[in-house]
XYZ file of C-alpha atoms in Angstrom:
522
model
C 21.461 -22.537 19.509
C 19.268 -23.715 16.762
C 20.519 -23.543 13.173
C 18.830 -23.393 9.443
C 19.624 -22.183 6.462
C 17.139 -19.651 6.167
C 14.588 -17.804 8.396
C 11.472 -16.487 7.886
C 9.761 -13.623 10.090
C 5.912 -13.568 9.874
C 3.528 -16.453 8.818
C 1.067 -14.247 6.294
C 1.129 -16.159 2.727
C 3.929 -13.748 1.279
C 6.303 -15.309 4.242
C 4.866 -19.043 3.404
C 5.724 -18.411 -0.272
C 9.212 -17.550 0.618
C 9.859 -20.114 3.182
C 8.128 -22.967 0.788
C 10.197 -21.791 -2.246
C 13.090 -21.314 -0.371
C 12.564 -25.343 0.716
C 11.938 -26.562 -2.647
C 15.268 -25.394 -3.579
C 16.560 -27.729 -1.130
C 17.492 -25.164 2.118
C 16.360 -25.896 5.866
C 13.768 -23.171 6.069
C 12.412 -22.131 10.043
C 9.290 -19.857 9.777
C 8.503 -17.932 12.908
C 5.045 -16.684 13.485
C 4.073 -14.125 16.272
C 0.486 -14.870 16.216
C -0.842 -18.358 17.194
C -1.916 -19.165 13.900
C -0.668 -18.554 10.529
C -2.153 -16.216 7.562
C -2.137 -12.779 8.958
C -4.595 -10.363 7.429
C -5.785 -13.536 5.101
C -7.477 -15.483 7.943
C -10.556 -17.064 8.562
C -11.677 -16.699 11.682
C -15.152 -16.627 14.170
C -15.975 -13.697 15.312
C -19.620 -14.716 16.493
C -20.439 -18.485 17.653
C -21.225 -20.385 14.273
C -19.591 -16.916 12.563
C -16.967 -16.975 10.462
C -15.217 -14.916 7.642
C -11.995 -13.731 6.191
C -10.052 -11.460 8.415
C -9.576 -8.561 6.310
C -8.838 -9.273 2.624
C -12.091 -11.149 1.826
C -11.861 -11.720 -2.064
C -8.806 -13.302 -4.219
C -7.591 -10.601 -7.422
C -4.148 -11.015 -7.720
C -3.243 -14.462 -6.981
C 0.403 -14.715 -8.778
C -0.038 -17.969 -11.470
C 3.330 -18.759 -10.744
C 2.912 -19.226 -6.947
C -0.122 -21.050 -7.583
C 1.855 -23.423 -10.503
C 5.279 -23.378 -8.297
C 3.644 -24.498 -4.739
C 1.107 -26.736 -6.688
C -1.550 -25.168 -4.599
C -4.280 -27.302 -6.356
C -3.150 -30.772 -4.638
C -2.598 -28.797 -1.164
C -6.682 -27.881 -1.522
C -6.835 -24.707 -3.114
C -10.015 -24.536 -5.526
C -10.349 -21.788 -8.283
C -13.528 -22.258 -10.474
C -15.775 -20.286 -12.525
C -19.037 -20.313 -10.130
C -16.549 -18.861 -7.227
C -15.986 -15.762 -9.800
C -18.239 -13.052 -8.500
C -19.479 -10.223 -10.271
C -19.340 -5.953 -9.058
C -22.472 -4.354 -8.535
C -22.538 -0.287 -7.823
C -25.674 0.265 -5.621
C -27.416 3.608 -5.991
C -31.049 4.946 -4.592
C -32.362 6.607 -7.303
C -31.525 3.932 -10.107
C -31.305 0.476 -10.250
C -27.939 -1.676 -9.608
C -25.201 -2.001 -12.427
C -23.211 -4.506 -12.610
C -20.122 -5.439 -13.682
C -20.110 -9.035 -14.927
C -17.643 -11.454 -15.883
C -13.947 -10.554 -15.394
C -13.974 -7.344 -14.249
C -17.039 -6.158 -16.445
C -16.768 -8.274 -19.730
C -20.656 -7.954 -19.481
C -21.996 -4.105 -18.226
C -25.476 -4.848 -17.387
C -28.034 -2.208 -16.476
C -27.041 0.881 -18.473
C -27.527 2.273 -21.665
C -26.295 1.202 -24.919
C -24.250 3.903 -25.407
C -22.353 4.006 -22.068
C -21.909 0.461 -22.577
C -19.843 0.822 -26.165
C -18.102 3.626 -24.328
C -17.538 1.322 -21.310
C -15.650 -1.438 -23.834
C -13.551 1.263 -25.631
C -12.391 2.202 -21.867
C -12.286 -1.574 -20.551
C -9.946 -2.371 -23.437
C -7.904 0.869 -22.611
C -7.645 0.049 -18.999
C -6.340 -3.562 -19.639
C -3.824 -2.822 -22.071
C -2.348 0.291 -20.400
C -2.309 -2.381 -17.246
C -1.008 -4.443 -19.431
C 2.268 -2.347 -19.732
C 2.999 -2.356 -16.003
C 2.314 -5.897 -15.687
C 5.659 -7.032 -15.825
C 7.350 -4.633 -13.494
C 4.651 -5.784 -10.673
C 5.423 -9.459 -11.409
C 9.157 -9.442 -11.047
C 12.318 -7.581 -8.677
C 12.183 -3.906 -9.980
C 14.557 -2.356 -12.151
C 18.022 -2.226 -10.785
C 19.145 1.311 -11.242
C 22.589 1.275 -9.075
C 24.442 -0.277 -12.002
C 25.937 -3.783 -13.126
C 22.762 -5.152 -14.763
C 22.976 -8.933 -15.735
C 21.853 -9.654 -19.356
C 18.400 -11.535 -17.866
C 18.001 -7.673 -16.442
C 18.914 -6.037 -19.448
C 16.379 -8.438 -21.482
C 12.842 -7.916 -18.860
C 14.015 -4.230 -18.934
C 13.667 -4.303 -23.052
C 10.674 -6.377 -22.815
C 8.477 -3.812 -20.553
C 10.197 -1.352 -23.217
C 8.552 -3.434 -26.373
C 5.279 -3.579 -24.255
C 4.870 0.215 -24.556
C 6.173 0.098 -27.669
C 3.549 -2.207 -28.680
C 0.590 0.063 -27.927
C 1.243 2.040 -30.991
C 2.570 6.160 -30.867
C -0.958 7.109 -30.174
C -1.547 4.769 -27.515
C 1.601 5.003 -26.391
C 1.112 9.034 -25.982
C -1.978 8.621 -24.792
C -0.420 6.156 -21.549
C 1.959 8.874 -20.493
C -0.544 11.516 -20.597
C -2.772 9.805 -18.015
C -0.181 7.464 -15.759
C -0.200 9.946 -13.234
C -3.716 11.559 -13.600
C -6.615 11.123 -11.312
C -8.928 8.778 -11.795
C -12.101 11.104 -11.682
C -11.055 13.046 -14.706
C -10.341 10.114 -17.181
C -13.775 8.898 -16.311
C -15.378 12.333 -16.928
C -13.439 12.169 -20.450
C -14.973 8.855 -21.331
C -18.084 7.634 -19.410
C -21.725 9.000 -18.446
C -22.961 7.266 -15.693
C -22.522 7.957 -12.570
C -22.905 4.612 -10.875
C -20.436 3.086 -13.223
C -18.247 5.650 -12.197
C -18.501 5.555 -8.787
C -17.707 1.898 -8.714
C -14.240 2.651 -10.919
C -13.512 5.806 -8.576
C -13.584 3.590 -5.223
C -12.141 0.505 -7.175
C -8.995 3.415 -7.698
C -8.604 4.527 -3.996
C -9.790 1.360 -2.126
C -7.089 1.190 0.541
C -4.877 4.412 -0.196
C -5.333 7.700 1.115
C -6.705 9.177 -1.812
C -9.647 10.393 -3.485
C -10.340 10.158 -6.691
C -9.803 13.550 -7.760
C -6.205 13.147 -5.809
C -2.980 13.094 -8.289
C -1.872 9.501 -9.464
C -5.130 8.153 -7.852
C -5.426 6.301 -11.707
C -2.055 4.147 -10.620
C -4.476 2.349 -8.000
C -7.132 0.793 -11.147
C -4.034 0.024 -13.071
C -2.606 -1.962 -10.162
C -5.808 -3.555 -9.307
C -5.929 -4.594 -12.915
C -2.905 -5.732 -13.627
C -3.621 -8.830 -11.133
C -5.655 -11.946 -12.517
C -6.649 -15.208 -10.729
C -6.386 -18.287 -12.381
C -4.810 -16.581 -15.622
C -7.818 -14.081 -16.089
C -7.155 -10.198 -15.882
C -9.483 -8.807 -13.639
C -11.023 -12.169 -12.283
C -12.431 -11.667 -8.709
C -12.781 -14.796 -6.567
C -14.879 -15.841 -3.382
C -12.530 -18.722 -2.617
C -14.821 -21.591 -0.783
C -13.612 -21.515 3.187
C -12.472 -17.763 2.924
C -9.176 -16.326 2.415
C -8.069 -18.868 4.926
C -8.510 -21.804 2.691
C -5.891 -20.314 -0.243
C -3.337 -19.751 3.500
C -3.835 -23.015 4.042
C -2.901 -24.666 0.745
C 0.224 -22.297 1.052
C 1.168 -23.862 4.377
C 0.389 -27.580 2.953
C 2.793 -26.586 0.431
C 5.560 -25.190 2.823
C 5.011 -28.202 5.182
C 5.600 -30.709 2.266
C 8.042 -29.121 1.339
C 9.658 -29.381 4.697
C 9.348 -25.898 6.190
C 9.467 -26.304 9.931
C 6.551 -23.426 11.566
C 6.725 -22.304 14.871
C 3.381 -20.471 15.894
C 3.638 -18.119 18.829
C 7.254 -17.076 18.343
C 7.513 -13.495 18.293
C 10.705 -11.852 17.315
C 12.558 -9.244 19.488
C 15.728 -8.818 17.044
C 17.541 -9.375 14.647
C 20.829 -10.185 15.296
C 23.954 -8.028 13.350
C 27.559 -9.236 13.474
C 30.049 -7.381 11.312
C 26.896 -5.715 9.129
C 25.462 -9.374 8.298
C 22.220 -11.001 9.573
C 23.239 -13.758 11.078
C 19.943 -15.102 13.069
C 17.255 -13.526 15.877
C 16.606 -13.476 18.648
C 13.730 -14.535 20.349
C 10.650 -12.809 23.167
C 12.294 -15.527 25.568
C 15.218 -14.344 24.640
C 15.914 -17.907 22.828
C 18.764 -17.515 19.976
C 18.114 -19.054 16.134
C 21.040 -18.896 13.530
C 20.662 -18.758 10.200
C 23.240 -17.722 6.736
C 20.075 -15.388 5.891
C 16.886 -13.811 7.665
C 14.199 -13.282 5.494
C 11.618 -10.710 7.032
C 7.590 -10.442 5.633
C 7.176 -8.211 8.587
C 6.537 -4.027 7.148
C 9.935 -2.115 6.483
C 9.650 0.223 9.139
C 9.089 -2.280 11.717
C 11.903 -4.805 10.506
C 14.795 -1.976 10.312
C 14.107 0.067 13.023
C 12.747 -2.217 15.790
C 14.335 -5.595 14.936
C 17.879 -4.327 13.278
C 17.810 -0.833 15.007
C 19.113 2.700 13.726
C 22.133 2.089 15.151
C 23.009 -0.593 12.456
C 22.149 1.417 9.679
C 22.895 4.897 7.577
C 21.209 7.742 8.927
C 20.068 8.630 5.788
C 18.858 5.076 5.628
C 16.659 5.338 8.666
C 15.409 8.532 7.673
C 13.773 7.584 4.640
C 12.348 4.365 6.802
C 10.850 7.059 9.183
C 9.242 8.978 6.133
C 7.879 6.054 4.462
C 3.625 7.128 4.883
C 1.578 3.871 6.172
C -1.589 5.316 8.053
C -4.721 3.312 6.673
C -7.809 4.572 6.015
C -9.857 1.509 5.205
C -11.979 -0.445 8.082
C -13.268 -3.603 8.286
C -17.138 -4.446 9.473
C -18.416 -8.118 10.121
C -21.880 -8.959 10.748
C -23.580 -12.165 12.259
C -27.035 -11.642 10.975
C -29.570 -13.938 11.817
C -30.897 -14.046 7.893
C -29.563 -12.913 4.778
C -30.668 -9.321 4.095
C -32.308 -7.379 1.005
C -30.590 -5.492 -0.893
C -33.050 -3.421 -3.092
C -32.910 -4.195 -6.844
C -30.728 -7.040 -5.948
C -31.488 -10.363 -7.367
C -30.193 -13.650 -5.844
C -26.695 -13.888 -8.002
C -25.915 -10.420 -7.198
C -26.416 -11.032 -3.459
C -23.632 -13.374 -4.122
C -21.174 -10.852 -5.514
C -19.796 -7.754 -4.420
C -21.738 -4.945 -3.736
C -20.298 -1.536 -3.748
C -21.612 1.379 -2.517
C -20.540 4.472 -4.244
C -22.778 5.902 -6.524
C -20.795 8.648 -8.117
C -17.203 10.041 -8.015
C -18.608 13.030 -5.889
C -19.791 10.409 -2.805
C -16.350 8.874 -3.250
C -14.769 12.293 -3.182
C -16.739 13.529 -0.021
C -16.134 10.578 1.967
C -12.704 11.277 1.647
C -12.941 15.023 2.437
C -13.467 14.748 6.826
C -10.228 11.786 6.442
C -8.002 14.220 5.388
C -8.536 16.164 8.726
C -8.815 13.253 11.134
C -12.525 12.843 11.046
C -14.057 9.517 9.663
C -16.843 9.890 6.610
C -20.415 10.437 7.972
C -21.496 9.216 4.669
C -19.048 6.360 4.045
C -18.091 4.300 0.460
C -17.973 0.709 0.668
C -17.541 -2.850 -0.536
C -20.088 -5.508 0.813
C -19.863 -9.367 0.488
C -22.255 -11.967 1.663
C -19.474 -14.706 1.802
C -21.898 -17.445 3.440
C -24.587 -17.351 0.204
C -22.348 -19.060 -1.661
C -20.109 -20.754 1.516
C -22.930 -22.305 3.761
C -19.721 -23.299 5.608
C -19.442 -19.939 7.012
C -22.598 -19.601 9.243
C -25.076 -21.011 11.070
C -28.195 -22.453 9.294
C -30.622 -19.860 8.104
C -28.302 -17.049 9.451
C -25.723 -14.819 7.113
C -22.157 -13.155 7.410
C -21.576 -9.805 5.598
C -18.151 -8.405 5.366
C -17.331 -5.420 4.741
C -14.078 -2.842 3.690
C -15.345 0.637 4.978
C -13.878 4.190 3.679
C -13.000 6.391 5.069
C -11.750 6.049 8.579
C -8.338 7.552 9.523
C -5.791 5.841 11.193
C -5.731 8.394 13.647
C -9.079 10.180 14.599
C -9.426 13.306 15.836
C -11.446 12.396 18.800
C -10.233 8.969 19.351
C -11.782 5.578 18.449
C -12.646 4.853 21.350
C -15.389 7.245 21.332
C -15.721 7.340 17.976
C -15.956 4.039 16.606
C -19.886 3.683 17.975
C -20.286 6.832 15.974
C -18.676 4.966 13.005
C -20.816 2.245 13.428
C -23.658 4.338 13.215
C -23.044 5.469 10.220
C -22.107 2.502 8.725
C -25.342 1.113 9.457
C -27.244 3.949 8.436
C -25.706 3.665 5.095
C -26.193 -0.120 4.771
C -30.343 0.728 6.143
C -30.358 3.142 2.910
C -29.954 -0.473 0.778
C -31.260 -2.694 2.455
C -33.614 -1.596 4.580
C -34.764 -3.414 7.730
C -30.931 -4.571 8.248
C -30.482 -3.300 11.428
C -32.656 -5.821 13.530
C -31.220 -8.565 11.694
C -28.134 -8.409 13.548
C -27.089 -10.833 16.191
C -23.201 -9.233 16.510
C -21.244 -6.492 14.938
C -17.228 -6.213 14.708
C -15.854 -2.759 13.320
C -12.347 -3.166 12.961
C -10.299 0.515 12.300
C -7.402 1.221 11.189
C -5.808 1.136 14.788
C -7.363 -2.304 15.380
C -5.721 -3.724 12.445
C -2.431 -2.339 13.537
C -2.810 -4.165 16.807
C -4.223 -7.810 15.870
C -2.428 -7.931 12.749
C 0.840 -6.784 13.753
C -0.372 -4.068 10.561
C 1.444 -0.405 11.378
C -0.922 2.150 10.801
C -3.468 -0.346 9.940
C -2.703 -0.026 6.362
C -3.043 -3.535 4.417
C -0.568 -2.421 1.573
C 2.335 -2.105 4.582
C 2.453 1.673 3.197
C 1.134 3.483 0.684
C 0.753 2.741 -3.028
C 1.545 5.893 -4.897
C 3.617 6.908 -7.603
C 7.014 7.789 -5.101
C 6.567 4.491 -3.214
C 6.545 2.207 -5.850
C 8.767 0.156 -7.616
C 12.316 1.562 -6.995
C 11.440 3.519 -4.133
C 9.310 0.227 -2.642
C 9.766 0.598 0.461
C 12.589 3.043 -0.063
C 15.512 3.385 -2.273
C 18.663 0.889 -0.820
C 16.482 -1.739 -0.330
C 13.996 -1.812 -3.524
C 15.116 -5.438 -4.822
C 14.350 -7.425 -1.601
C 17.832 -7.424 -0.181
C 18.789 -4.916 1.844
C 22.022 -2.930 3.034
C 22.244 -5.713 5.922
C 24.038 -8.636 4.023
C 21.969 -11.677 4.469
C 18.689 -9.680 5.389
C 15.869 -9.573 2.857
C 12.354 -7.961 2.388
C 9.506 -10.449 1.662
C 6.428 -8.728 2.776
C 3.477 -6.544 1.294
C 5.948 -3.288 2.059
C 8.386 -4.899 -0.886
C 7.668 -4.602 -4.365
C 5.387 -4.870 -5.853
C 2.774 -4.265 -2.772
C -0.496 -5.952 -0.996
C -2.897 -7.902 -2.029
C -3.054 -11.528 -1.583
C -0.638 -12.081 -4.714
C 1.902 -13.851 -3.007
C 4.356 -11.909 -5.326
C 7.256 -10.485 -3.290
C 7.226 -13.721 -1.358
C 7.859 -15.256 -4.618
C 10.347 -12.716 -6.141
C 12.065 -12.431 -2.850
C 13.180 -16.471 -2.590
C 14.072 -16.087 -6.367
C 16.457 -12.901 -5.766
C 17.682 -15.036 -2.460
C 18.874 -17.930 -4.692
C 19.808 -15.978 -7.282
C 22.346 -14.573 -4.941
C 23.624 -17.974 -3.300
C 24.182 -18.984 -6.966
């Protein structure tokens, strides 16, 4: 029987940020990965000969400065400069592109003066409100079952003085709209629509929401409250896809001396006494470790590898409850040029182009998800990663990648008859943009919801590993008991995009989990 100090279930970079902090500290760290490469959801792989791309997350928002100063990600290859910041453009028919410049729209270009001075009075808003929740997203949450330590006490009274700060009418003003949706503080503030439709989908991308849905506003704030290489709002193209920031990760683990087994899959957990004390293999191979450190979702760690049978019933309930059907798809295209997007010019081909021109398209391509029918007129974010990343295809040819809403997890009339429909009207909508699209392509691969679930080992295809809304987040993340990244198994911890503070490549709960593991031993 094999032995190490710590384990670590699931290769994605939240379970390499564990298992490489964890090593740094000085502990014999085993990382198990199901798959036969590492990354998860953050790879880059081929999809087409010549074709390649980022898996599912395609650009970098939220990368945690501390994991990327900890795991000295520079020296293991990760590169983070200005030209690789990308800017937001909202595509519309009738009007020309606007874009968002800069970090997150320190430049609005392509409206009118007005909406731009109303669109820096909101920016500001947005950022300092963000600012506020900022340091409950980048640390364990609040511990509300009693004997806080006097670090606890202090971050507790500093996210205090950072509401305090905003002043009593901005301070009013944050707990008026915390919990409002996102379409009405826009109507309060801004005129157009494109600008708005860009903010409404930026809101709900990945949730199953709409913008006129209660707490949909949480969503910007989150987004927001990220930054890459110490900017707020900074959106990144990282050169070799999402794979490339995976890999400096894994250089970092591997230095660090994390051993990595690849095609390892995990069939349990094993309990003795109410304490984690290793797993147990597929091949029915047994590993010990003093603590198991899962990046796996919640609901798939407690009640496939531990099993109800370990745990309270009200426990397992609230595991069963926990809502993680996604309703975001993913589209790659090998296209034998780069296509045309109309109005475009060549440095917005090389950002992100969303299409949602108003709050209304974003709220009717949510309306047919909410009864198990995907949107015939569908919202969505569009990056030509190999503009700017040669690297990525063929010579002369493009990829375009692509997050698609809305498309439930479960369709009414099943994906396998539906997702040709889906792709229809993908492609219909894309043909509205940039027209002549459609014979461009060499290969198309729609990924839904369900076929995120099964590559990616992703439950309910959701990215976030369940949903980000007001009751599950921070002390309900996943679910009150186990909120602070251990869990009611002693020696068992929560590393992975279902633990606070949620998805995104951020790297932060495999950070804060290793911190609250060691903070334990000591």
């Amino acid at each position: 029987m094999t032995s190490s100090d710590a384990i670590v279930i699931g290769g994605g970079h939240n379970g390499l940020v564990c298992a490489a902090v964890l090593a740094k500290s000085g502990r014999k760290v085993l990382l198990l990965e199901a798959a036969s490469e590492l990354g998860g959801a953050a790879r880059t792989e081929e999809f087409a000969p010549g074709f390649r791309v980022s898996s599912v997350a395609h650009l970098l928002n939220r990368l945690h400065p501390e994991v990327v100063k900890l795991l000295d990600l520079a020296k293991h290859g990760l590169v983070l400069q200005p030209e690789q910041s990308v800017p937001s453009l909202s595509l519309s028919t009738w009007d020309g592109p606007l874009t968002l410049a800069g970090a997150y729209g320190d430049d609005l270009v392509g409206a009118q003066a007005s909406e731009q001075a109303a669109w820096r009075s909101l920016r500001a808003q947005l950022f300092r409100y963000a600012g506020v929740l900022k340091p409950f997203l980048s640390r364990r949450p609040p511990d509300l079952r009693g004997g806080n330590s006097l670090a606890e006490t202090f971050s507790l009274g500093q996210a205090g003085w950072a509401l305090k700060k905003l002043g009593k009418e901005d301070m009013r003003d944050f707990l008026r709209v915390i919990l409002m949706n996102v379409a009405d503080l826009l109507d309060e503030q801004l005129t157009d629509d494109r600008l708005k439709g860009l903010l409404a989908f930026d809101a709900v991308l990945g949730s199953h929401l709409g913008p006129r849905s209660p707490t949909s506003l949480l969503g910007l704030y989150y987004r927001l409250a990220g930054d890459v290489g110490g900017v707020p709002g900074a959106q990144f193209a990282p050169k070799g896809g999402m794979g490339a920031v995976v890999s400096a990760i894994a250089g970092s683990a591997a230095a660090a001396g994390v051993t990595v087994r690849t095609e390892a899959v995990v069939r349990t957990i094993r309990i003795e006494n109410g304490r984690a004390t290793g797993v147990i293999l597929a091949d029915g191979e047994e590993l010990s470790a003093a603590t198991v450190v899962s990046a796996a979702d919640p609901a798939t760690t407690f009640l496939e590898l531990v099993g109800p049978r370990e745990l309270d019933t009200g426990f397992v309930r609230k595991m069963r409850n926990i809502r993680n059907r996604g309703d975001a798809a993913k589209l790659h295209l090998a296209l034998d040029r780069p296509p045309e997007f109309a109005g475009v010019d060549s440095a917005g081909h090389r950002g992100r182009l969303v299409i949602a021109p108003s709050v209304d398209h974003v709220e009717r391509a949510f309306n047919p998800c909410k009864y198990g029918e995907f949107s015939p007129a569908p919202v969505m974010e569009v990056t030509l990663p190999s503009l700017s990343d040669p690297s990525l295809a063929p010579d002369g040819a493009c990829v375009l990648s692509a997050v698609i809403q809305y498309a439930p997890y479960r369709l009414r009339e099943g994906w396998q008859s539906g997702k040709a429909k889906f792709l229809a009207a993908i492609m219909a909508k894309l043909e509205e943009h940039a027209p002549g699209i459609g014979k461009r392509v060499r290969h198309a691969d729609l990924l839904t919801p369900a076929d995120l679930e099964q590559r990616y080992r992703m439950p309910g295809g959701h990215w976030h590993h369940g949903e980000l809304q007001a009751d599950q987040m921070l002390v309900s993340r996943p679910v009150f008991g186990a909120e602070g990244y251990d869990t009611p198994i002693g020696g068992l911890f929560l590393c992975g995009a279902g633990s606070h503070p949620g998805g995104g490549v951020s790297g932060a709960p495999g950070l804060n989990a290793a911190r609250r593991i060691l903070a334990m031993e000591r």
